[in-house]
Coordinates of N, CA and C and ligand atoms in Angstrom, one line a residue:
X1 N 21.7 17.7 -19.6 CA 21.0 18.3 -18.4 C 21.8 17.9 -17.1
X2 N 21.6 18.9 -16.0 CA 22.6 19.0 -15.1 C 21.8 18.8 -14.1
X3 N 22.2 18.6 -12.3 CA 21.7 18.6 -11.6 C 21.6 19.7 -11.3
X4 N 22.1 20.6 -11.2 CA 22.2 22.4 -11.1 C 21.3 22.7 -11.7
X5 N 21.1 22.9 -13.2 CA 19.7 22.7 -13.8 C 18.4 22.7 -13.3
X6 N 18.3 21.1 -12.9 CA 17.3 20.5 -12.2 C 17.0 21.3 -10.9
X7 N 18.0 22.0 -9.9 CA 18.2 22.7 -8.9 C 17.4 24.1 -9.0
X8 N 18.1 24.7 -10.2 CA 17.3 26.0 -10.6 C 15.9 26.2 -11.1
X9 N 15.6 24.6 -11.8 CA 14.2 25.0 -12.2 C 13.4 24.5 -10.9
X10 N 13.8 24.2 -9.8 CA 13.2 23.8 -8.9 C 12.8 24.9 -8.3
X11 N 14.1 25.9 -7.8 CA 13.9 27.2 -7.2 C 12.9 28.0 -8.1
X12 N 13.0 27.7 -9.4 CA 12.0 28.9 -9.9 C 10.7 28.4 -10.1
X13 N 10.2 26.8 -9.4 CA 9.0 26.6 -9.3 C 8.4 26.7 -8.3
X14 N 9.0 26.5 -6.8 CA 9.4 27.0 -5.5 C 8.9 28.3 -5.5
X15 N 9.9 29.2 -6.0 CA 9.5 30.8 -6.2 C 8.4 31.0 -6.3
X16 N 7.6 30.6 -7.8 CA 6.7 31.5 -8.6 C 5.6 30.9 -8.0
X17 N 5.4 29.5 -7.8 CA 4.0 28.6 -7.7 C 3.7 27.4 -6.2
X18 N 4.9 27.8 -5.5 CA 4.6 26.6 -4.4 C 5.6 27.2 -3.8
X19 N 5.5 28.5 -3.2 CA 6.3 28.6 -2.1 C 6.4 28.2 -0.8
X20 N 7.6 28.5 0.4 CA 7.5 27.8 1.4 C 6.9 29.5 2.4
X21 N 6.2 29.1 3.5 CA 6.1 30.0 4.5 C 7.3 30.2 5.7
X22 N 6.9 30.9 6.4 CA 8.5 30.7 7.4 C 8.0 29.1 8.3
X23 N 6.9 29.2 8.5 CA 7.1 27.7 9.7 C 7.9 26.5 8.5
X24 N 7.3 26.5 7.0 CA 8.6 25.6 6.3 C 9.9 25.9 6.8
X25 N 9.9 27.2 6.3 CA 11.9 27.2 6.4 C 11.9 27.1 8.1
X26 N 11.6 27.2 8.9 CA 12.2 27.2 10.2 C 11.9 26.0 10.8
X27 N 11.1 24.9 10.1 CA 11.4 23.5 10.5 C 12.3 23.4 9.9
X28 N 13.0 23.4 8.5 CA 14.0 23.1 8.0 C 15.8 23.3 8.8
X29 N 15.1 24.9 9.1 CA 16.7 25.2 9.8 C 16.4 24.5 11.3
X30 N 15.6 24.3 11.7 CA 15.7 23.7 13.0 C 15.9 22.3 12.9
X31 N 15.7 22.0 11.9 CA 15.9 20.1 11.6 C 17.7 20.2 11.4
X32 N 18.0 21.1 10.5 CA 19.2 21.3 10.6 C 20.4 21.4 11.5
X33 N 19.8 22.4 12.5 CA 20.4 22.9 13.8 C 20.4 21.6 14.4
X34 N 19.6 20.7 14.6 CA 19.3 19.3 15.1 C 19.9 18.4 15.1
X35 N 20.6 18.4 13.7 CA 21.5 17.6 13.3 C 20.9 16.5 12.4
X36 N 19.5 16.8 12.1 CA 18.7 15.9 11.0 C 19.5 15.7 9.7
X37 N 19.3 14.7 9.2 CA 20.1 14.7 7.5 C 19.1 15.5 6.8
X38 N 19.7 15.8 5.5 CA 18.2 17.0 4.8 C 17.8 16.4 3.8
X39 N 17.2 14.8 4.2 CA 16.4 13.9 3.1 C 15.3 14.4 3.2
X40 N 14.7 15.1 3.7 CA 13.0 15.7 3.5 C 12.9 15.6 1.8
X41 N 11.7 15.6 1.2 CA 11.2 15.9 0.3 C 11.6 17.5 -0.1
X42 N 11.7 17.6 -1.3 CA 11.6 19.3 -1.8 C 10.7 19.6 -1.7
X43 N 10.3 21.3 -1.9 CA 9.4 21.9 -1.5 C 8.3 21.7 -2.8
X44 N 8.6 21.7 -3.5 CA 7.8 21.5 -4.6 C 6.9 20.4 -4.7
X45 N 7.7 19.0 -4.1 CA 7.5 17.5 -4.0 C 6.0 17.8 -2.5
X46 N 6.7 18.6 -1.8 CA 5.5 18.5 -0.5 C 4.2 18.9 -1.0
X47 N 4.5 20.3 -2.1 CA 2.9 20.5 -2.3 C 2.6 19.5 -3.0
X48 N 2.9 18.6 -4.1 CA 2.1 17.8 -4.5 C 1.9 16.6 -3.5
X49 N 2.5 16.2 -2.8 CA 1.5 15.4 -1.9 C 0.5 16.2 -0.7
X50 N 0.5 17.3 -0.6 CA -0.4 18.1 -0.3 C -1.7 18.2 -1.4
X51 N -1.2 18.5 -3.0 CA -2.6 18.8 -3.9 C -3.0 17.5 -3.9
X52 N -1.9 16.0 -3.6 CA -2.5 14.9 -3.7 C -3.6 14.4 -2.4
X53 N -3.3 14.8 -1.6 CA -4.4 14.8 -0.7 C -5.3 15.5 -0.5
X54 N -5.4 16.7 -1.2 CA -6.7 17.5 -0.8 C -8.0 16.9 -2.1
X55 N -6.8 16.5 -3.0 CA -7.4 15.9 -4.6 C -8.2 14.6 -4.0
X56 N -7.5 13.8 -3.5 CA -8.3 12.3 -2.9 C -9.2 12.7 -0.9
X57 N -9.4 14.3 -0.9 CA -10.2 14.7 0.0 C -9.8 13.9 1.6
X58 N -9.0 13.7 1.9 CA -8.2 13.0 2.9 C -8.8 13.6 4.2
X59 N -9.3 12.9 5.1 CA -9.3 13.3 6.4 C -8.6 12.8 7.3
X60 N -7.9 11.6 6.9 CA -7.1 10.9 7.6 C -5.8 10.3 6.9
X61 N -4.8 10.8 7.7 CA -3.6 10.9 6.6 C -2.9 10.1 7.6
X62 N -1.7 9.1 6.8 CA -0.8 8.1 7.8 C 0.6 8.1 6.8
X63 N 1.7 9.1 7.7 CA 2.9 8.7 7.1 C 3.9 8.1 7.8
X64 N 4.4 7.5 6.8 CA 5.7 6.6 7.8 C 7.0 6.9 7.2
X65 N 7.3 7.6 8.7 CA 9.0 8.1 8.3 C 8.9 9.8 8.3
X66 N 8.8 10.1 9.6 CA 8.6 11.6 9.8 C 9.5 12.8 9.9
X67 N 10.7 12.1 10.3 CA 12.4 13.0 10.0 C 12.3 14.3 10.9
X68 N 12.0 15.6 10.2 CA 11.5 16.7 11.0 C 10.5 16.8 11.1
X69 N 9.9 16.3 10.3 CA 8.2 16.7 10.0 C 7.7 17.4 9.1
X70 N 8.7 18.0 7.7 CA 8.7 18.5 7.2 C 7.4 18.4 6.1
X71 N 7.9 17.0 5.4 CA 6.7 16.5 4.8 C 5.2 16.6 5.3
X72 N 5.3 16.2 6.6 CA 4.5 16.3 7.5 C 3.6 17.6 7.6
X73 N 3.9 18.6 7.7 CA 3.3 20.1 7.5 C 2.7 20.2 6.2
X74 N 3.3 20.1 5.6 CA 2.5 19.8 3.8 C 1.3 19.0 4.0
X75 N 1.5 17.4 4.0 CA 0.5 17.2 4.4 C -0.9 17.6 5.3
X76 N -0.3 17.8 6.6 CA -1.4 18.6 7.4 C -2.0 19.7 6.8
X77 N -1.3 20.1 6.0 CA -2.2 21.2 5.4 C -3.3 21.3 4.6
X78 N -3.4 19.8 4.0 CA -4.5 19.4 3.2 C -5.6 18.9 4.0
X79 N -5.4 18.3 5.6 CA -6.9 18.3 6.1 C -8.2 19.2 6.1
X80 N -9.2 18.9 6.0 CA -10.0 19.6 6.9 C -10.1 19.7 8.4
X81 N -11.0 20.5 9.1 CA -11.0 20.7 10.0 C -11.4 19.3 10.5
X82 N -11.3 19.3 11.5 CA -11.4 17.9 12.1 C -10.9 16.7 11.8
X83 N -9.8 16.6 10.5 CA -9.1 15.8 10.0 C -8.0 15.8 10.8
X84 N -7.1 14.3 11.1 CA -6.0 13.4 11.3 C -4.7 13.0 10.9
X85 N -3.8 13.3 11.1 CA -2.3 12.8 10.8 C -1.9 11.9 11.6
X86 N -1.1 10.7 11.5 CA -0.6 9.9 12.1 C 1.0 9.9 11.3
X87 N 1.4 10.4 12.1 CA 3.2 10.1 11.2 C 3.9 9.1 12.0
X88 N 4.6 7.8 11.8 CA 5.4 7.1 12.7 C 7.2 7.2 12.5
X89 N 7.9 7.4 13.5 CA 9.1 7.7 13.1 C 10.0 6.6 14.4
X90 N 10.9 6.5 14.3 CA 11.7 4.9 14.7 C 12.8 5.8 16.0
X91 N 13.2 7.3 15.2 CA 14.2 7.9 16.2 C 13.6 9.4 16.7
X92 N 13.4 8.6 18.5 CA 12.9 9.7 19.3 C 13.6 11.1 19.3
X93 N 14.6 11.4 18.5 CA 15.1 13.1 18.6 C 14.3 13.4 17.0
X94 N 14.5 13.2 16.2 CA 13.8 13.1 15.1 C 12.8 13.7 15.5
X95 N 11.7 12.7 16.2 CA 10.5 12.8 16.7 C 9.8 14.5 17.6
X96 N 11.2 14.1 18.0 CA 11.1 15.8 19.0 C 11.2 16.5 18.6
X97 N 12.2 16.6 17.3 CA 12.7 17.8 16.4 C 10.6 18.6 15.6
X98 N 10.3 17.2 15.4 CA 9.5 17.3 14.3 C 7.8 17.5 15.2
X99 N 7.9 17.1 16.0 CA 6.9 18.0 17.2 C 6.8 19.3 17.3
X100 N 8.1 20.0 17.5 CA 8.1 21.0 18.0 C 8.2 22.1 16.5
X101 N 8.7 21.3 15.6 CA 8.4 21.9 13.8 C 6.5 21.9 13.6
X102 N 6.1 20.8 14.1 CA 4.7 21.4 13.5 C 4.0 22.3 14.6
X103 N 4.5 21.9 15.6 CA 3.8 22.8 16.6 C 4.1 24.3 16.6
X104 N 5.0 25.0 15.8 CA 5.4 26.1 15.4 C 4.6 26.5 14.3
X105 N 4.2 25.5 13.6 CA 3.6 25.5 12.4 C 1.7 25.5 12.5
X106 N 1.4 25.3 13.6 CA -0.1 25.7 14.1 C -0.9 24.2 14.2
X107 N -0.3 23.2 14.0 CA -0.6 22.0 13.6 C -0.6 21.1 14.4
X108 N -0.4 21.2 15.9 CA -0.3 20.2 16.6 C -1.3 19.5 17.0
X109 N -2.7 20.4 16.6 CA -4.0 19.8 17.2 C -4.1 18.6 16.2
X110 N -3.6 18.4 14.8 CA -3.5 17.2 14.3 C -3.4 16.4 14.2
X111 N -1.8 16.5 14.6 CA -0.7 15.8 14.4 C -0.6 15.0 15.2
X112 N -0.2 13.5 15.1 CA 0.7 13.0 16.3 C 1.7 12.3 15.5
X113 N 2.4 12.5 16.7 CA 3.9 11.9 16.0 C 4.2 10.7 16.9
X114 N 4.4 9.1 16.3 CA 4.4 8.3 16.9 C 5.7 8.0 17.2
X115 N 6.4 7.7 18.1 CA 8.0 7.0 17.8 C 7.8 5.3 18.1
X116 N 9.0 5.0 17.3 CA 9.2 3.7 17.4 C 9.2 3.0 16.5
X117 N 9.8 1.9 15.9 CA 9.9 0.9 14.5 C 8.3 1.2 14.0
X118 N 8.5 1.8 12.9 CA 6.9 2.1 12.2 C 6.1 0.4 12.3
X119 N 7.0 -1.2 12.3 CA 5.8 -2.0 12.3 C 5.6 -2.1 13.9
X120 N 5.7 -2.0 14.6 CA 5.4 -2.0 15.8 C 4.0 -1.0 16.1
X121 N 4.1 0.4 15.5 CA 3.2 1.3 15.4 C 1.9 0.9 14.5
X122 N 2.4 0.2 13.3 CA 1.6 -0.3 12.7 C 0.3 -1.4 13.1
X123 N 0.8 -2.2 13.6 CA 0.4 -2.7 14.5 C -0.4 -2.6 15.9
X124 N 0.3 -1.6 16.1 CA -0.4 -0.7 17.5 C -1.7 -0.1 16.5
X125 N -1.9 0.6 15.6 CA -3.1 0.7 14.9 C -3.9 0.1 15.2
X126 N -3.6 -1.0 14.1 CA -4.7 -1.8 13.6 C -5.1 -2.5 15.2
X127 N -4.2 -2.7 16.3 CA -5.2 -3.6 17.3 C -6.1 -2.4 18.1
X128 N -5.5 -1.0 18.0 CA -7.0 -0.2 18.4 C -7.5 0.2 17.9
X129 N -7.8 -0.8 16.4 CA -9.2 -0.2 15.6 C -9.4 0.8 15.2
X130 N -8.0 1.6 14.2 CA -8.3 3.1 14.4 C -8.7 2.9 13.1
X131 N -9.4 4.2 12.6 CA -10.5 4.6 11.9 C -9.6 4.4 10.6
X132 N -10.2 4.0 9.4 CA -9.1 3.7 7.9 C -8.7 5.2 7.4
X133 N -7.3 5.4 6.9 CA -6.8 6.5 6.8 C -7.2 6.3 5.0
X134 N -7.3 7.3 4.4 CA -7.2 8.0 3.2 C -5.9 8.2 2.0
X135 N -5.1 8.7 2.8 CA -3.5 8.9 2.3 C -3.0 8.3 3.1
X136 N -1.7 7.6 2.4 CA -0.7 7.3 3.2 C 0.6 7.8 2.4
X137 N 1.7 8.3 2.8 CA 3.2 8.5 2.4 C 4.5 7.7 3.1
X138 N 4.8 6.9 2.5 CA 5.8 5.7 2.7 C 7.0 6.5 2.2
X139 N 8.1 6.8 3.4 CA 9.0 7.3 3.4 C 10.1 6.9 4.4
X140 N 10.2 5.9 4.8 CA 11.1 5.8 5.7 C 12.3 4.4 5.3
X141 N 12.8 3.6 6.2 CA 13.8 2.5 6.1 C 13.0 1.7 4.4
X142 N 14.1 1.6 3.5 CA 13.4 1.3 2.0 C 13.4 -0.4 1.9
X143 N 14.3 -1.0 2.7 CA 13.8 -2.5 2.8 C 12.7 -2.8 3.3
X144 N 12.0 -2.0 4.0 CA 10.5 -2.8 4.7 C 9.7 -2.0 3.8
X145 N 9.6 -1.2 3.1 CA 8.9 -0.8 2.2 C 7.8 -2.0 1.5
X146 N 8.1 -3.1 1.4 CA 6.9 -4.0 1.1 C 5.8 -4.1 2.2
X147 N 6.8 -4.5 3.3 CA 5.8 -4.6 4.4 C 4.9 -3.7 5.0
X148 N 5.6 -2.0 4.7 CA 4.8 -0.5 5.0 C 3.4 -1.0 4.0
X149 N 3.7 -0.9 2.2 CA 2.7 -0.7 1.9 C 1.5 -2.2 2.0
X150 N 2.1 -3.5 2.7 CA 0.8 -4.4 2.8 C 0.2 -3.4 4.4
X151 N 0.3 -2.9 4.5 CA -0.1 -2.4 6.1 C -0.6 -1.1 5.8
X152 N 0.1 -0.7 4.9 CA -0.8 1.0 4.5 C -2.2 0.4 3.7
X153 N -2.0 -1.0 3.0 CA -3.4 -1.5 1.8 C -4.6 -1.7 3.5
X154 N -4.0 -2.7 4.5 CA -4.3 -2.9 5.3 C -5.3 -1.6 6.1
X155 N -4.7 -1.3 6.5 CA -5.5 -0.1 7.0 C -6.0 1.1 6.2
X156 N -6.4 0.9 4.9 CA -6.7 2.2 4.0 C -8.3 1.7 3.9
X157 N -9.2 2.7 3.4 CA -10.3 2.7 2.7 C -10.3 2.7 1.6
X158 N -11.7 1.7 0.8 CA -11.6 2.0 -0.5 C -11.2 3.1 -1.2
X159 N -11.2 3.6 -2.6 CA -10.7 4.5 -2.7 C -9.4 5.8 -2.4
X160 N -8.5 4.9 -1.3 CA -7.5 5.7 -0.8 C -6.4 5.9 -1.6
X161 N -5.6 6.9 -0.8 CA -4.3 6.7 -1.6 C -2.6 6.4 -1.4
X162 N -2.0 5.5 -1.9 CA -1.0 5.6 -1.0 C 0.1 6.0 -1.9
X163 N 1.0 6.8 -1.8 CA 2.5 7.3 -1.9 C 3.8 6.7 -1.7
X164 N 4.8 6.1 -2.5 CA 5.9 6.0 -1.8 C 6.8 6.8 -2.7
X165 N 7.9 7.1 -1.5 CA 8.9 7.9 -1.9 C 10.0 7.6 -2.7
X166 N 11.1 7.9 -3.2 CA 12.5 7.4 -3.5 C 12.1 6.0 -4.2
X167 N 11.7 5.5 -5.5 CA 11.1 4.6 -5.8 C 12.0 4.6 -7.2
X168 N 12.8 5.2 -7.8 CA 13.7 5.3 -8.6 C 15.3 5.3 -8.6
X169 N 15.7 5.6 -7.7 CA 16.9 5.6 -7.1 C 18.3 5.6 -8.3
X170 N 18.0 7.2 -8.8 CA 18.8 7.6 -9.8 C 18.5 6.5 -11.0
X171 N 17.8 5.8 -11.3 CA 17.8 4.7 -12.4 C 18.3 3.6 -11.7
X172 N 18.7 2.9 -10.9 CA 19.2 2.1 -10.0 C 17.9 0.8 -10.1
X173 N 17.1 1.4 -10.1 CA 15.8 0.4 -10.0 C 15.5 -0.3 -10.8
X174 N 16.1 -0.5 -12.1 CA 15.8 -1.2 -12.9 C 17.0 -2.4 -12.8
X175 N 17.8 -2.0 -12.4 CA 18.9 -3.4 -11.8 C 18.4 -5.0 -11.1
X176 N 18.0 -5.5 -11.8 CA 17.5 -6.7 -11.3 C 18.7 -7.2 -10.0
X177 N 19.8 -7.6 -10.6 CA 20.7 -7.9 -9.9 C 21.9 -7.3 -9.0
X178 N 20.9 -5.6 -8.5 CA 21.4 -4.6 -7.9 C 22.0 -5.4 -6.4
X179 N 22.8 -5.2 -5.7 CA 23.7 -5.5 -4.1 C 22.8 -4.4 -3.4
X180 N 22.2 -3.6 -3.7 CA 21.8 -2.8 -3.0 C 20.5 -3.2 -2.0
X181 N 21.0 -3.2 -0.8 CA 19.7 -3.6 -0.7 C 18.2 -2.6 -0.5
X182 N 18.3 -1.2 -0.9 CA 17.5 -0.3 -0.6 C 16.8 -0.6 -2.5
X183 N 17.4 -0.8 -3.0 CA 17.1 -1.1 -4.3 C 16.2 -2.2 -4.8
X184 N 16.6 -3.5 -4.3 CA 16.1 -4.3 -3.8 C 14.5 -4.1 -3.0
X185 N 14.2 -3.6 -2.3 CA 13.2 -3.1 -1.4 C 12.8 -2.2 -2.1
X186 N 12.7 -1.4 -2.8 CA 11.9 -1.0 -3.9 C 11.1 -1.7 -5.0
X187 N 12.2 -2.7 -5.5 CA 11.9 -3.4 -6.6 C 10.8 -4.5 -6.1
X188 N 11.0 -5.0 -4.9 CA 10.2 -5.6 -4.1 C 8.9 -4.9 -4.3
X189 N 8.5 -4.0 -3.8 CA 7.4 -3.1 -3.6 C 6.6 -3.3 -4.9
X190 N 7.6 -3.1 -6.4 CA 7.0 -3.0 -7.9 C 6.0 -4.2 -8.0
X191 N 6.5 -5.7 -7.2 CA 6.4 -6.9 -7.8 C 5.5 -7.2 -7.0
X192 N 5.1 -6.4 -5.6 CA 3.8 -6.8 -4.9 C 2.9 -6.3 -5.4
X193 N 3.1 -4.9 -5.8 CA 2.2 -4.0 -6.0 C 1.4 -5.0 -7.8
X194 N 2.3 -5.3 -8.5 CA 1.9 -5.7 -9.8 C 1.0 -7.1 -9.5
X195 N 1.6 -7.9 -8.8 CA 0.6 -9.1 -8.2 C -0.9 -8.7 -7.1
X196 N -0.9 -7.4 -6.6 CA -2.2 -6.9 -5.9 C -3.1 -6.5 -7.0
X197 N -4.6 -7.1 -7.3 CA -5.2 -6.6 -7.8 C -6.4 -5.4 -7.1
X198 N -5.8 -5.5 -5.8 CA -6.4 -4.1 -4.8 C -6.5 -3.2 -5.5
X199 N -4.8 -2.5 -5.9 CA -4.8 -1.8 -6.5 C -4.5 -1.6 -7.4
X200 N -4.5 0.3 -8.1 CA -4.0 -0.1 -9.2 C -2.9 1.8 -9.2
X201 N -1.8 1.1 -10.1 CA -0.4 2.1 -9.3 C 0.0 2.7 -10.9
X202 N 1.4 3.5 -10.6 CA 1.9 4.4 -11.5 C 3.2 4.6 -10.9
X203 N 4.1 4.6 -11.4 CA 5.1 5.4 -10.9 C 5.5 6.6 -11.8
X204 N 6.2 7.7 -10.7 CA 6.6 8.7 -12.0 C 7.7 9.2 -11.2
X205 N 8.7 9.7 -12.8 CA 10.2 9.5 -12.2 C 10.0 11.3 -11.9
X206 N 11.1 11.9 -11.0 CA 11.3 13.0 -11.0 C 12.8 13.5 -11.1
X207 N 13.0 14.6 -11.2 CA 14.4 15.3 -11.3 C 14.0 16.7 -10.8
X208 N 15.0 16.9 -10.3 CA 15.4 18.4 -9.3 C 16.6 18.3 -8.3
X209 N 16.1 19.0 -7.1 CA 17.0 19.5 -6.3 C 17.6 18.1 -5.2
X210 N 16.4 17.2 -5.3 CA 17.1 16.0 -4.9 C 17.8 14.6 -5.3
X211 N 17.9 15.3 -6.9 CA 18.5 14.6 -8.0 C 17.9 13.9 -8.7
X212 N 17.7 12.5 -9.3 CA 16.7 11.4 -10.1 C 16.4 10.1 -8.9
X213 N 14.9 10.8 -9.0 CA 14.5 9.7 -8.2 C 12.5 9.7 -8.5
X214 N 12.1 9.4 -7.9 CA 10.8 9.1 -8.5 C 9.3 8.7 -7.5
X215 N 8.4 8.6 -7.9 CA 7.1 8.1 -6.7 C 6.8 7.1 -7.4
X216 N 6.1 6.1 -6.4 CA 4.9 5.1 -7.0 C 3.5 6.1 -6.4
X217 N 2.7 6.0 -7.1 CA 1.1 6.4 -6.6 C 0.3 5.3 -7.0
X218 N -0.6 5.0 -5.5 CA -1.3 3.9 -5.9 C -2.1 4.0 -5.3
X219 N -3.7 3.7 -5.8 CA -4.9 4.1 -5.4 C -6.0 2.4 -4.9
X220 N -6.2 2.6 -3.8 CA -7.1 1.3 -3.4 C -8.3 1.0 -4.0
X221 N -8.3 0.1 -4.8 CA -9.7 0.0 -5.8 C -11.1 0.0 -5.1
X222 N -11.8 1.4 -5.2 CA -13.4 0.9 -4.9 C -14.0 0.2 -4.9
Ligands
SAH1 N1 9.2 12.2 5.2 C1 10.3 13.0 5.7 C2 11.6 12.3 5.4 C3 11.7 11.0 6.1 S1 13.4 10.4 6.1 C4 10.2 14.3 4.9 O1 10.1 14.3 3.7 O2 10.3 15.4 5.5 C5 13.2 8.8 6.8 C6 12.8 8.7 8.2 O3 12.4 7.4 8.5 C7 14.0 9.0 9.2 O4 13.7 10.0 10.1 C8 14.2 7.7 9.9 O5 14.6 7.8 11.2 C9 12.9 7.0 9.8 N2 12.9 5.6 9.9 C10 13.9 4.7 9.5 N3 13.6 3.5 9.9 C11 12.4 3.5 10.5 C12 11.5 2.6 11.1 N4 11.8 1.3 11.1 N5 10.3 3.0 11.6 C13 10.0 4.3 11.6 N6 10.8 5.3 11.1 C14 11.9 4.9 10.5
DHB2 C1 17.3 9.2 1.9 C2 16.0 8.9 2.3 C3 15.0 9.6 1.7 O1 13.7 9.3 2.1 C4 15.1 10.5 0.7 O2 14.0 11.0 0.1 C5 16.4 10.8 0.2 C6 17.5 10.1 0.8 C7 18.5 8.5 2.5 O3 18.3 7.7 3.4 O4 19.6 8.8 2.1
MG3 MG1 12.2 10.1 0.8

C-alpha cells in the first residue's frame, strides 16, 4: 500500500461522502496564499471531528492550535445555535489568516480566535470562570501536549470529549527511546492518559492524504 493510494481513497471519500464547500477550499487557498504550512487536518478527518461533536452534542468547543482555521470551520459546524468555539493559536498572522477564513465562512458570531502561547490562554480561561467546554481538539506545539490535555481534563465537563491530533507519528510512537522530541510528547500524553482514571481513551491509527498518523479519543468519565 502506497501513499498515493491512501491519497486517492481519500479523494474518493472527500468526493462521494464528506465534501468540502467553497468557504473550505477558500480558507485553504487563502491559508496558502498566507504562507500557512498545509498541516490542517484532511477534509475527511474535519468531518469526523465535526460527527464527533455533534455525536457528544457540544455546545462548547475549545481547540488548541488554530493554523487557518480550517479545522476550526468543521468544528463550528457542529454547534447549535447559541453554541461556542474557543480556538487558541500562539502566531498572530495565523490568527488573522484564520479570522478572516471563518468569517468568510458565516461563523464569526462563534468563533473566537485567541492569540498567544495556548497556556497562557489557558489559563486566562480558567481565571474567568468560563463555562466547561464539551469538545476539545489538541492540535498544536506536540511537547506540551501533556500539559494541553491536564487543562483540556481541567476545564471539561463530565461526559466531554477530548481529541488529540498526530498521536502516531508514522509508527514513530512506539519508539520508547525515540530523540524525537514531538515523539516523546506524545508518548507522554499515552502515560498520563493511562495513569488518569478520569478518563477513559482509544487511539486510532489513520492513513491517507496526510500519511500514517493517528487520534487519541478520550472521553471524561461521568
Ligand atoms: N488545527 C489546525 C492545524 C493546527 S497546526 C487545522 O487542522 O486546521 C498547529 C498550530 O499550532 C500552528 O498554527 C501553530 O502556530 C500553533 N501553535 C504552536 N505552538 C503553539 C502554542 N504554544 N500555543 C498556541 N498555538 C501554538
Ligand atoms: C504538523 C503538525 C500537525 O498538527 C499535523 O497534523 C501535521 C504536521 C507539523 O508540525 O509538521
Ligand atoms: Mg495536526
Amino acid at each position: 500500500m502506497s501513499h498515493e493510494l491512501w491519497t486517492a481513497v481519500d479523494g474518493y471519500i472527500v468526493e462521494t461522502i464528506a465534501p468540502q464547500d467553497e468557504a473550505l477550499r477558500a480558507a485553504l487557498t487563502a491559508s496558502a496564499a498566507g504562507g500557512l504550512p498545509p498541516i490542517n487536518v484532511a477534509p475527511n478527518q474535519g468531518k469526523l471531528l465535526q460527527l464527533l461533536a455533534e455525536v457528544a452534542g457540544a455546545r462548547r468547543i475549545l481547540e488548541i492550535g488554530t493554523l487557518g482555521g480550517y479545522s476550526t470551520i468543521w468544528l463550528a459546524r457542529a454547534l447549535p445555535s447559541g453554541g461556542r468555539l474557543v480556538s487558541l493559536e500562539l502566531d498572530a498572522h495565523h490568527a488573522e489568516v484564520a479570522r478572516s477564513n471563518i468569517a468568510r465562512a458565516g461563523l464569526a458570531d462563534r468563533v473566537e480566535v485567541r492569540t498567544g502561547p495556548a497556556l497562557d490562554s489557558l489559563a486566562a480561561l480558567e481565571a474567568e470562570a468560563a463555562e466547561p467546554f464539551d469538545f476539545t481538539f489538541i492540535d498544536a506545539d506536540k511537547v506540551t501536549y501533556p500539559r494541553y490535555f491536564a487543562w483540556a481534563l481541567k476545564l471539561s465537563r463530565p461526559g466531554a470529549v477530548i481529541v488529540a491530533d498526530n498521536m502516531v507519528r508514522s509508527g514513530a510512537i512506539i519508539e520508547a527511546g525515540s530523540d524525537d522530541p514531538m515523539v516523546q510528547g506524545a508518548r507522554a500524553l499515552y502515560d498520563l492518559i493511562a495513569a488518569e482514571p478520569r478518563v477513559s481513551a482509544t487511539g486510532v491509527q489513520t492513513v491517507g492524504s496526510k500519511g500514517y498518523d493517528g487520534f487519541v479519543i478520550a472521553r471524561v468519565n461521568g
